[in-house]
PDB file of C-alpha atoms in Angstrom:
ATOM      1  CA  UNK O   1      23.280  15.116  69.375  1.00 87.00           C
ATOM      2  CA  UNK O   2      22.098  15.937  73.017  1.00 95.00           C
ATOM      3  CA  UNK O   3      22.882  13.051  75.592  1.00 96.00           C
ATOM      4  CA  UNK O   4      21.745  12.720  79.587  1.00 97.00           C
ATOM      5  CA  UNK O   5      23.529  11.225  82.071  1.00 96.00           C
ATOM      6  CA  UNK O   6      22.032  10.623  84.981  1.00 97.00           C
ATOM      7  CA  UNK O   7      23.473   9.483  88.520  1.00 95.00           C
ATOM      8  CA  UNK O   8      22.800   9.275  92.192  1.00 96.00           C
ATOM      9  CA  UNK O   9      20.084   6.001  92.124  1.00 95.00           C
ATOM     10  CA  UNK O  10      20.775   3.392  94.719  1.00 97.00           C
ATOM     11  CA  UNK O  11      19.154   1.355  97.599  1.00 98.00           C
ATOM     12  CA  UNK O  12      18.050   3.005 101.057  1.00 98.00           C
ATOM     13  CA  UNK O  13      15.728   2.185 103.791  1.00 98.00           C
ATOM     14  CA  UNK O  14      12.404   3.996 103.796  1.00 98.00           C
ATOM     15  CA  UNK O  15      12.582   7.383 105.795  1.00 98.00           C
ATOM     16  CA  UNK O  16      15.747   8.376 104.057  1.00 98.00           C
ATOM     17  CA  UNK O  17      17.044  10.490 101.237  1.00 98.00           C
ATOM     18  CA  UNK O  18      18.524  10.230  97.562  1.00 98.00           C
ATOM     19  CA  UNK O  19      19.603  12.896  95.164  1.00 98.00           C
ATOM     20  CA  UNK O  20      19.604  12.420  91.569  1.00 98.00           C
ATOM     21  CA  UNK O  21      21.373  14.243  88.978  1.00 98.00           C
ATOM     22  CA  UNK O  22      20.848  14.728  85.292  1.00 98.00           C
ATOM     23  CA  UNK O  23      23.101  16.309  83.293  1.00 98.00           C
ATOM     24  CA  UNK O  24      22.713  17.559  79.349  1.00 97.00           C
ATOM     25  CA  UNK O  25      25.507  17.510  76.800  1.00 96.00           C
ATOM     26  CA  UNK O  26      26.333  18.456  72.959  1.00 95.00           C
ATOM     27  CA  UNK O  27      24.796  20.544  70.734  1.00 93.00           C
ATOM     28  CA  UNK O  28      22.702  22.592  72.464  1.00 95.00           C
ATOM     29  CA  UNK O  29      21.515  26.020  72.006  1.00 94.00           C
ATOM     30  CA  UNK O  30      18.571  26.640  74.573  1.00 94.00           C
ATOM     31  CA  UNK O  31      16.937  24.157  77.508  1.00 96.00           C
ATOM     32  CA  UNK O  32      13.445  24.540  78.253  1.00 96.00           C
ATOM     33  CA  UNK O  33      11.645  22.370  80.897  1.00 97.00           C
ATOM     34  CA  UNK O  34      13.259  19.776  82.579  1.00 98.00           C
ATOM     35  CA  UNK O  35      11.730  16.703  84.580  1.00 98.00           C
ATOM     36  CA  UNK O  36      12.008  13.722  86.280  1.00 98.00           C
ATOM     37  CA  UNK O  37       9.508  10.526  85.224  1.00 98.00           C
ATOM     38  CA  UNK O  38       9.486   7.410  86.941  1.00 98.00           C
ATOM     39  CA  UNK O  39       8.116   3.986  85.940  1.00 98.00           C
ATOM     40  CA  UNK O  40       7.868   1.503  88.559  1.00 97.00           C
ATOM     41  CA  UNK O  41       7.437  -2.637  87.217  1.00 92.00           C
ATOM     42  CA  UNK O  42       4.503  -3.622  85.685  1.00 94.00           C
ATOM     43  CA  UNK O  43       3.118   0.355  85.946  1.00 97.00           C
ATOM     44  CA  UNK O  44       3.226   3.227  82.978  1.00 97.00           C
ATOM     45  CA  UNK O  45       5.754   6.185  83.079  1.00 98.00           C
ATOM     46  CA  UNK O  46       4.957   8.804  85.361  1.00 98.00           C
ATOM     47  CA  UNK O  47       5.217  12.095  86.040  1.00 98.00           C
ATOM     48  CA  UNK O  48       7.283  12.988  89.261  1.00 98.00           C
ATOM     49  CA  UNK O  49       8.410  16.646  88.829  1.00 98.00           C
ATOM     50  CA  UNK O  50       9.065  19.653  86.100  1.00 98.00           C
ATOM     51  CA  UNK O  51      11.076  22.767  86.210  1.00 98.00           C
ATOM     52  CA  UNK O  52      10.842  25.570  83.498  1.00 96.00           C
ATOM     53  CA  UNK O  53      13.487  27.480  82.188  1.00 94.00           C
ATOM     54  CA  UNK O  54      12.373  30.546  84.712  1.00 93.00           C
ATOM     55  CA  UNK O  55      12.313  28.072  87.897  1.00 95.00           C
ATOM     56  CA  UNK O  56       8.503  27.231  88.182  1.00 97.00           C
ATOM     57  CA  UNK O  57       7.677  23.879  89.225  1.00 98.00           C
ATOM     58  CA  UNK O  58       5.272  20.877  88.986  1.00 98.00           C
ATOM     59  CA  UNK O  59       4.860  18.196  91.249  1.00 98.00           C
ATOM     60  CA  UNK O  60       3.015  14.902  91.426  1.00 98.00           C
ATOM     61  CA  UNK O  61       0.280  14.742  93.892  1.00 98.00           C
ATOM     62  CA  UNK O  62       2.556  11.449  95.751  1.00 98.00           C
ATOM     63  CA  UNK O  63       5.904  13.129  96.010  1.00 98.00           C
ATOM     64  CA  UNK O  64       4.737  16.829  97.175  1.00 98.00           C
ATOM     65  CA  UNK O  65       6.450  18.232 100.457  1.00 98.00           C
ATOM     66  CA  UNK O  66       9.037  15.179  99.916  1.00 98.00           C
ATOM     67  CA  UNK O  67      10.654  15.865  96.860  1.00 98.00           C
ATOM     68  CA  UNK O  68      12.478  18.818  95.258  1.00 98.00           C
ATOM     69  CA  UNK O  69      13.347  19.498  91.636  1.00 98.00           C
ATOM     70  CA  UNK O  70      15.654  22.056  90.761  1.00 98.00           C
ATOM     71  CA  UNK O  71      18.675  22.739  87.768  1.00 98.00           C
ATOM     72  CA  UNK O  72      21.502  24.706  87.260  1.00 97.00           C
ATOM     73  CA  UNK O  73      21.475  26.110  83.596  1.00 95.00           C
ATOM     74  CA  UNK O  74      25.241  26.741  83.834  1.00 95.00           C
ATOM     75  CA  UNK O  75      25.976  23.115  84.348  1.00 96.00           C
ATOM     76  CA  UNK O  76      22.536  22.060  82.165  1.00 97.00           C
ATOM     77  CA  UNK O  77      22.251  20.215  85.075  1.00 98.00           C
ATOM     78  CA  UNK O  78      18.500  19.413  86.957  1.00 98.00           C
ATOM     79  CA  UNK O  79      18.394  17.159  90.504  1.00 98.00           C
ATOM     80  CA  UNK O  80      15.793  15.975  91.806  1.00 98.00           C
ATOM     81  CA  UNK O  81      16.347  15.601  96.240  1.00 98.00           C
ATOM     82  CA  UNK O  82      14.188  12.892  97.576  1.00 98.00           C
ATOM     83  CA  UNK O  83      13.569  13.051 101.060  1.00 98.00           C
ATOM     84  CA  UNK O  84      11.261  11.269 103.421  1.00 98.00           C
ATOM     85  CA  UNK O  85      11.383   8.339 100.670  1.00 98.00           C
ATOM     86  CA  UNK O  86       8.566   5.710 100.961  1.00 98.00           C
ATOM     87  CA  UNK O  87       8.641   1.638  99.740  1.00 97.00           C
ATOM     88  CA  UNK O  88       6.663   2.643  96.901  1.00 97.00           C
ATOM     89  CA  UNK O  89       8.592   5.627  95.494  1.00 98.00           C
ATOM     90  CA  UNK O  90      10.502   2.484  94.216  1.00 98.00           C
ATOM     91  CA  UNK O  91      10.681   2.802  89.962  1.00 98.00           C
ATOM     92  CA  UNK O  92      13.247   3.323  87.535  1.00 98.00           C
ATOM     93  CA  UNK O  93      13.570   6.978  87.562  1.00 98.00           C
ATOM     94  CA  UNK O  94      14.453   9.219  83.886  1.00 98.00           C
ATOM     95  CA  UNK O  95      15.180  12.237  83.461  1.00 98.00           C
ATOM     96  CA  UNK O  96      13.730  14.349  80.440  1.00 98.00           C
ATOM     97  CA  UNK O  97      15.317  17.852  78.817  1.00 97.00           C
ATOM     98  CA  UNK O  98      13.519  19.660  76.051  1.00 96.00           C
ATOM     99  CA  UNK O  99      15.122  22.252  73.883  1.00 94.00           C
ATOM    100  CA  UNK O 100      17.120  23.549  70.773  1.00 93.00           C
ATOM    101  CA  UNK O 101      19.811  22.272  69.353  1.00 93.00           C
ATOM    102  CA  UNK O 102      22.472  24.321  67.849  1.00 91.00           C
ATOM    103  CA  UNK O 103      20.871  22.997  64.469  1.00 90.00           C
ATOM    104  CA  UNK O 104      17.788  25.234  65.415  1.00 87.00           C
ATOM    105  CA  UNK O 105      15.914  21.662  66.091  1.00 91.00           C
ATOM    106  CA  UNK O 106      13.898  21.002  68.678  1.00 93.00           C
ATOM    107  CA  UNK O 107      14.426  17.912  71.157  1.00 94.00           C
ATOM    108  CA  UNK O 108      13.530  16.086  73.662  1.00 96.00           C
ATOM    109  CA  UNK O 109      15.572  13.577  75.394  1.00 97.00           C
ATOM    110  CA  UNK O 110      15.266  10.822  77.759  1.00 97.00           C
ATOM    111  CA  UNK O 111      18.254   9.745  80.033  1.00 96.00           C
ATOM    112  CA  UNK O 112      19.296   6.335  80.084  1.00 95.00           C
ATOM    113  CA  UNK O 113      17.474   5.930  83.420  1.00 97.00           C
ATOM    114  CA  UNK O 114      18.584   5.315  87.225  1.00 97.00           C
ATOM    115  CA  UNK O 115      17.005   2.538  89.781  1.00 98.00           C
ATOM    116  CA  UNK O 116      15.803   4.204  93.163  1.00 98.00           C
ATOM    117  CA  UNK O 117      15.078   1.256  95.413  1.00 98.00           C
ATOM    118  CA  UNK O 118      13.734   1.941  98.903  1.00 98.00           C
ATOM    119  CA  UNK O 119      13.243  -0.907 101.476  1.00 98.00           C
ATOM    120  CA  UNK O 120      10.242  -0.907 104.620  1.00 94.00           C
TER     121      UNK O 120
END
């Protein structure tokens, strides 16, 4: 009933800068917190940033100062700008939404997942 697509993964050198973009469709009556997890191979899912509903953020300890998490609750829409991006910020990066569906259900929802690839 609620689906993510996400976009904007890709290869770069390290030093440079990727946006990604998650955005939130169906039946949905509220969004709550919205993040970006990463999971790089043979490592657990991680957390890499959260934004609540009123704008306050989260970050991981590795990405602070470098990264930037922010949405657009018009669009139901959260980015995540990666600057300054380092060999090991390489991972499959997912976006997660929490809410309420129109169905007065609560969810939470991965996205199918993006690769972020950065080169030395």
């Amino acid at each position: 009933q609620v689906q993510l697509v996400e976009s904007g993964g890709g290869l770069v050198q390290a030093g440079e800068s990727l946006r990604l973009s998650c955005a939130a469709s169906g039946s949905i009556f509220r969004i709550n917190e919205m993040g970006w997890y990463r999971q790089a191979p043979g490592k657990q899912r991680e957390l890499v940033a959260t934004i609540t509903t009123g704008g306050s953020t989260n970050y991981a300890d590795s990405v602070k100062g470098r990264f930037t998490i922010s949405r657009d609750n018009t669009r139901k829409t959260v980015y995540l700008q990666m600057n300054s991006l380092k060999p090991e910020d390489t991972a499959v990066y997912y976006c997660n939404v929490g809410g309420t569906t129109s169905y007065i259900r609560d969810f939470s929802t991965w996205g199918q997942g993006t690769q972020v690839t950065v080169s030395s």
